[in-house]
Coordinates of C-alpha atoms in Angstrom, one line a residue:
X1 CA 13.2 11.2 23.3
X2 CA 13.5 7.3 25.0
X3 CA 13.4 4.9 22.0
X4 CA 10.8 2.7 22.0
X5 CA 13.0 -0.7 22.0
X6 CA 16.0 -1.9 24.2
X7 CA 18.0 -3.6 21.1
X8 CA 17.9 -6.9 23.4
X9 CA 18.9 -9.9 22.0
X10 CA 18.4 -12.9 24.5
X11 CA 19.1 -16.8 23.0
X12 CA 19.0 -15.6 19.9
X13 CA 15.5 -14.1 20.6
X14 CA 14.6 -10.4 19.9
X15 CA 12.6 -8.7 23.4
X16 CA 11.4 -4.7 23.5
X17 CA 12.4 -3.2 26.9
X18 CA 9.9 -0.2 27.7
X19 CA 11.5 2.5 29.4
X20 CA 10.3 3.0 33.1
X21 CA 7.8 5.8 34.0
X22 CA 9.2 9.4 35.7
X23 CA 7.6 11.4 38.4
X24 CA 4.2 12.8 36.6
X25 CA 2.5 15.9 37.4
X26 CA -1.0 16.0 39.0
X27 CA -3.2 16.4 35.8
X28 CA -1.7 14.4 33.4
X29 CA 0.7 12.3 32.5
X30 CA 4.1 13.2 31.5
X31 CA 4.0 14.1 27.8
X32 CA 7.8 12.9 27.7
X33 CA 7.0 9.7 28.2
X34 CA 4.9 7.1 25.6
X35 CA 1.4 8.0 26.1
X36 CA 0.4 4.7 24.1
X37 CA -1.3 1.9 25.1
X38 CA 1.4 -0.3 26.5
X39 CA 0.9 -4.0 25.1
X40 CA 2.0 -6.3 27.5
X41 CA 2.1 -10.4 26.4
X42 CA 0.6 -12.6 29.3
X43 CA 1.3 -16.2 29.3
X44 CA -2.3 -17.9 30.4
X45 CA -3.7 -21.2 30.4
X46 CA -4.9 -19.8 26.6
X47 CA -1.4 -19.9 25.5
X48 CA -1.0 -15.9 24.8
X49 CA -2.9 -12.7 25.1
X50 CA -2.3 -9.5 24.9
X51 CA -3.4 -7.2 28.0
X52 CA -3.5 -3.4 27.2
X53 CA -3.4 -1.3 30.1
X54 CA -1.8 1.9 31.3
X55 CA 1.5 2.2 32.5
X56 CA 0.9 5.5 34.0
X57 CA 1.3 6.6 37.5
X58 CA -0.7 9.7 37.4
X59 CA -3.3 8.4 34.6
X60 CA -5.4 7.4 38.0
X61 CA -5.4 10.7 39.0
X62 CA -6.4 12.2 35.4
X63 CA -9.2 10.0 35.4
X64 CA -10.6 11.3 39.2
X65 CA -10.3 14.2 38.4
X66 CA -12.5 13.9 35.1
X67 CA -15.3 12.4 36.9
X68 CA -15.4 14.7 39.5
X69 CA -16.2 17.7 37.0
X70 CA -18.6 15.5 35.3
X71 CA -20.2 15.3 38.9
X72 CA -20.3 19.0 38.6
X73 CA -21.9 19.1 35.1
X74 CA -25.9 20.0 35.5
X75 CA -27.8 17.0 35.0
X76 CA -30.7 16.9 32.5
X77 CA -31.6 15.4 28.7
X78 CA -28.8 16.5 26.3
X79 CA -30.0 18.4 23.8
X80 CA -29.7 16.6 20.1
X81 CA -27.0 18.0 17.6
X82 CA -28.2 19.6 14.8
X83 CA -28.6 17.1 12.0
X84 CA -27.1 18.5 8.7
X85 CA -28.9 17.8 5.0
X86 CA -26.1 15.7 3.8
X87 CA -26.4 13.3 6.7
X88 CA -30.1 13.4 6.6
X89 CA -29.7 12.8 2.4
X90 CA -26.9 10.0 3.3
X91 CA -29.6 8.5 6.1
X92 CA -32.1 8.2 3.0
X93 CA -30.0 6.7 1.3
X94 CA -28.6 4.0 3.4
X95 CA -28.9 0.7 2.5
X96 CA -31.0 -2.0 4.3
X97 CA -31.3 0.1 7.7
X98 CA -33.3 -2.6 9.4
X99 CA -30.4 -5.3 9.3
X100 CA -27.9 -6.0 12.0
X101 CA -24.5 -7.4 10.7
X102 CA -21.9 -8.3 13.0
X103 CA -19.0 -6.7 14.2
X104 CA -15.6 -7.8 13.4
X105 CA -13.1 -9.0 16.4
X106 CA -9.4 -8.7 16.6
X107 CA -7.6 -11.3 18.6
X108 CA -3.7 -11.3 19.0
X109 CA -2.4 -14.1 17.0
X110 CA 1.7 -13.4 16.1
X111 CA 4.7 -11.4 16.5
X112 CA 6.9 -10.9 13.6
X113 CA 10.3 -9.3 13.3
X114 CA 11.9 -8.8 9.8
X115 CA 15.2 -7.0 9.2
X116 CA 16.1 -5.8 5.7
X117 CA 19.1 -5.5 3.7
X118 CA 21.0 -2.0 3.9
X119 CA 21.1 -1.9 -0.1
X120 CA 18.0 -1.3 -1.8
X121 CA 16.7 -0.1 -5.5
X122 CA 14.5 1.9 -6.7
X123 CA 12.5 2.3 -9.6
X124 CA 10.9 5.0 -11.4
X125 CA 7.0 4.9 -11.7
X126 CA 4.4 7.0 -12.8
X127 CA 3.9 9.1 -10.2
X128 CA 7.1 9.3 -8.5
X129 CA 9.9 6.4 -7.1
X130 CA 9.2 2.7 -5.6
X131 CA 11.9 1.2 -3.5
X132 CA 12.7 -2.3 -3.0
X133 CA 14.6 -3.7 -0.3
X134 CA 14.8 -7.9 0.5
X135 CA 14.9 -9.4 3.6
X136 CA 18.1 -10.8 5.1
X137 CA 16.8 -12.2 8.4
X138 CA 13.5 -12.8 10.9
X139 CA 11.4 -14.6 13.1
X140 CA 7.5 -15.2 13.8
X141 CA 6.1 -16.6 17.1
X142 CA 2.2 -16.5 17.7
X143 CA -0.3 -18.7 18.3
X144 CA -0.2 -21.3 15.3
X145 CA 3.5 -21.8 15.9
X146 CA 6.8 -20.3 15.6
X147 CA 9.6 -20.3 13.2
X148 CA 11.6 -18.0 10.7
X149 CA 11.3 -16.0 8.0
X150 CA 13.8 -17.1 5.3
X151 CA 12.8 -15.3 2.3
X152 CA 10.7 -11.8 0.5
X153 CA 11.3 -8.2 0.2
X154 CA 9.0 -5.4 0.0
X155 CA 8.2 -1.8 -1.8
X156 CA 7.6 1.4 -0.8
X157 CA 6.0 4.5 -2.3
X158 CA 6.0 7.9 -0.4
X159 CA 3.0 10.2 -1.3
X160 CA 3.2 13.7 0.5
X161 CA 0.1 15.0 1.3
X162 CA 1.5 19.0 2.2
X163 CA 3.2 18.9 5.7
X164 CA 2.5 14.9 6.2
X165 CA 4.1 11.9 4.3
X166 CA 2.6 8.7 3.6
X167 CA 4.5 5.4 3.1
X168 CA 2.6 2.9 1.2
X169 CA 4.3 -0.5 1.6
X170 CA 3.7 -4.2 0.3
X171 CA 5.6 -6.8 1.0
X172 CA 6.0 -10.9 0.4
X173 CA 7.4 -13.0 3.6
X174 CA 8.5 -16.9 2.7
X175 CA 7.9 -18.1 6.6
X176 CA 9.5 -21.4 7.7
X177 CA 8.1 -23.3 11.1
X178 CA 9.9 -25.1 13.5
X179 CA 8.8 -28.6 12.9
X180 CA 10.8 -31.2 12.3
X181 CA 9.7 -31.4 8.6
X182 CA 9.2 -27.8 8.7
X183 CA 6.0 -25.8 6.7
X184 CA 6.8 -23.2 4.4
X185 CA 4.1 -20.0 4.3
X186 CA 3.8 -17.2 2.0
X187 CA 2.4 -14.1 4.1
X188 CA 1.5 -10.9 2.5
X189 CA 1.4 -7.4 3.8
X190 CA -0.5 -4.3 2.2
X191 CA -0.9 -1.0 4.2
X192 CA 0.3 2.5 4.8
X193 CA 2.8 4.4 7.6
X194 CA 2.0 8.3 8.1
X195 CA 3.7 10.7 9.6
X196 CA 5.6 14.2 9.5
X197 CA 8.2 14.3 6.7
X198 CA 11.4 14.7 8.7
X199 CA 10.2 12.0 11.4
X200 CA 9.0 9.5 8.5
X201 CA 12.9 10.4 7.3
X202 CA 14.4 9.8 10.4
X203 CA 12.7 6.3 11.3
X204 CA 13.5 4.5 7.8
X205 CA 17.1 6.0 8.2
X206 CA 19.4 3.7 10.2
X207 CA 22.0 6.1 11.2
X208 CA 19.1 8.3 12.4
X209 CA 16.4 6.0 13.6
X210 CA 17.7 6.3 17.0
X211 CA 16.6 10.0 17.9
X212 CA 13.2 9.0 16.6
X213 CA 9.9 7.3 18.1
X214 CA 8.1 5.5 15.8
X215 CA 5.1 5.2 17.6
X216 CA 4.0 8.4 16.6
X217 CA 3.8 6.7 12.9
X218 CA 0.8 5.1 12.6
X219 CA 1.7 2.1 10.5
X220 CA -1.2 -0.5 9.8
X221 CA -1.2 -3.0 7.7
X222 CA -3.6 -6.1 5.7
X223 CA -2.3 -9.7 6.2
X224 CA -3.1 -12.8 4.5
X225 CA -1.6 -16.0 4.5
X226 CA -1.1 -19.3 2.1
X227 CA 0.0 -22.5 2.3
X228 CA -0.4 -26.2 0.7
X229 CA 0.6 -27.5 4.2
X230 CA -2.2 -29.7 5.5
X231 CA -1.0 -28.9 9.2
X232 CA -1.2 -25.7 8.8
X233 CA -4.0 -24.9 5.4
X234 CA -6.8 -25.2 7.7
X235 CA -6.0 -22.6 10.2
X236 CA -4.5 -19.9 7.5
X237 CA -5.9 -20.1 4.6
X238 CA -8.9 -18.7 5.0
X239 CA -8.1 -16.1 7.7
X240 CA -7.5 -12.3 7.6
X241 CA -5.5 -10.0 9.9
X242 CA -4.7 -6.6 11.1
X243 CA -1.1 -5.7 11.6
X244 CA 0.0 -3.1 13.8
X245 CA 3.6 -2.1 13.0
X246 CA 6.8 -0.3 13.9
X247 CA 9.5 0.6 11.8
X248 CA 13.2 1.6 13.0
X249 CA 15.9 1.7 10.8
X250 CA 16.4 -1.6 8.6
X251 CA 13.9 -3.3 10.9
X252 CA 10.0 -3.9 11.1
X253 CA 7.9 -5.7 14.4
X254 CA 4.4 -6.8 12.8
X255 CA 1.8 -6.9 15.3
X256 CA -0.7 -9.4 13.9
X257 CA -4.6 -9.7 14.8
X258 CA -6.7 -12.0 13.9
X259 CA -10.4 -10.7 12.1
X260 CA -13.3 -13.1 13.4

């Protein structure tokens, strides 16, 4: 299995290298190779965005070939699904059916990399073990700015739900920018990593994380952010993200999106 980052460092800057795509068969694309959405950072006259879009060579051919059996499929009114009683009962129930509230939006706002500290401790709860592990190095670059992370730790609690494992971490970054008089942030994390046991095992182990992908982890997380800086209150304060997340070994890449 290709690991999912080229351990690049490049002035002192931390860049993922994809691996480059095989020779694909004609229905599908190679199942060897990362069938995620492949986020690509585009320098534009908005600063940054992020452009999802298939690295794939064949994933043009899966799609043909899907629309011409639709093409095949008889055409006429679909006939409606069977509505259960608990949906019908939960349809009765629901509340204020006539009003419209908007959607939420996610907008790419940051990269940030942490890397934590080989030793860690852990303490005994009431349902099983929390670990805690402190940060001894990182950097943040997004749209507000860019800088380093000079401070926090997190915790993590593994539940096991039968064959899969769930990671519940929280975790407190002190976040330093690059100004000349620099701003200080404190960024929270909440969220949850799940996964089989022995791949969950294999990802947070750095002597192992190398035979493991960690993209087949989901790993999402809450973000919120706090500062007394006027330069920067304004803009963080009051906002919410979505963090998208990878963990390898001792290290953790935050994806962060903003919520409008």
């Amino acid at each position: 299995m290709s690991s999912w980052l080229g351990d690049t460092f490049v002035n002192d800057g931390y860049h993922p290298e994809i691996a480059g795509s095989a020779q694909l068969p004609p229905e599908m694309p190679d199942p060897a190779e990362d069938l995620d959405w492949d986020t690509t950072l585009v320098v534009t006259d908005e600063w940054l965005k992020v452009a999802s879009e298939r690295r794939h060579s064949g994933w043009e051919s899966v799609e043909r070939n899907w629309i011409e059996k639709q093409a095949l499929q008889p055409v006429g009114p679909k006939v409606p699904s069977e509505i259960t009683k608990e949906a019908c009962e939960a349809m009765a129930r629901f509340p204020y059916p006539h009003i419209s509230i908007p959607t939420p939006q996610l907008e790419f706002d940051f990269r940030m990399r942490v890397v934590m500290n080989s030793q860690s401790a852990s303490v005994a709860v009431s349902d099983g073990f929390k670990k805690w592990s402190t940060f001894s190095d990182g950097t943040w670059a997004g749209h507000f700015g860019y800088g380093l992370v000079v401070n926090g730790g997190q915790e993590s609690q593994e539940l096991v739900h039968g064959k899969t494992v769930t990671t519940q971490v929280e975790a407190s970054h002190r976040l330093q920018t690059g100004d000349e008089v620099p701003a200080h942030i404190e960024c929270k994390t909440r969220g949850n990593m799940t996964g089989p046991a022995e791949l969950m095992k294999a990802i947070q182990d750095p002597e192992r994380s190398h035979e493991a992908d960690p993209r087949l982890c989901p790993f999402r997380v809450f973000i919120t952010m706090k500062t007394s800086d006027e330069r920067y209150a304004a803009k963080l304060n009051t906002g919410m993200w979505i963090g998208s997340c990878l963990w390898k070994g001792l290290e953790v890449v935050y994806d962060a999106y903003r919520i409008s």
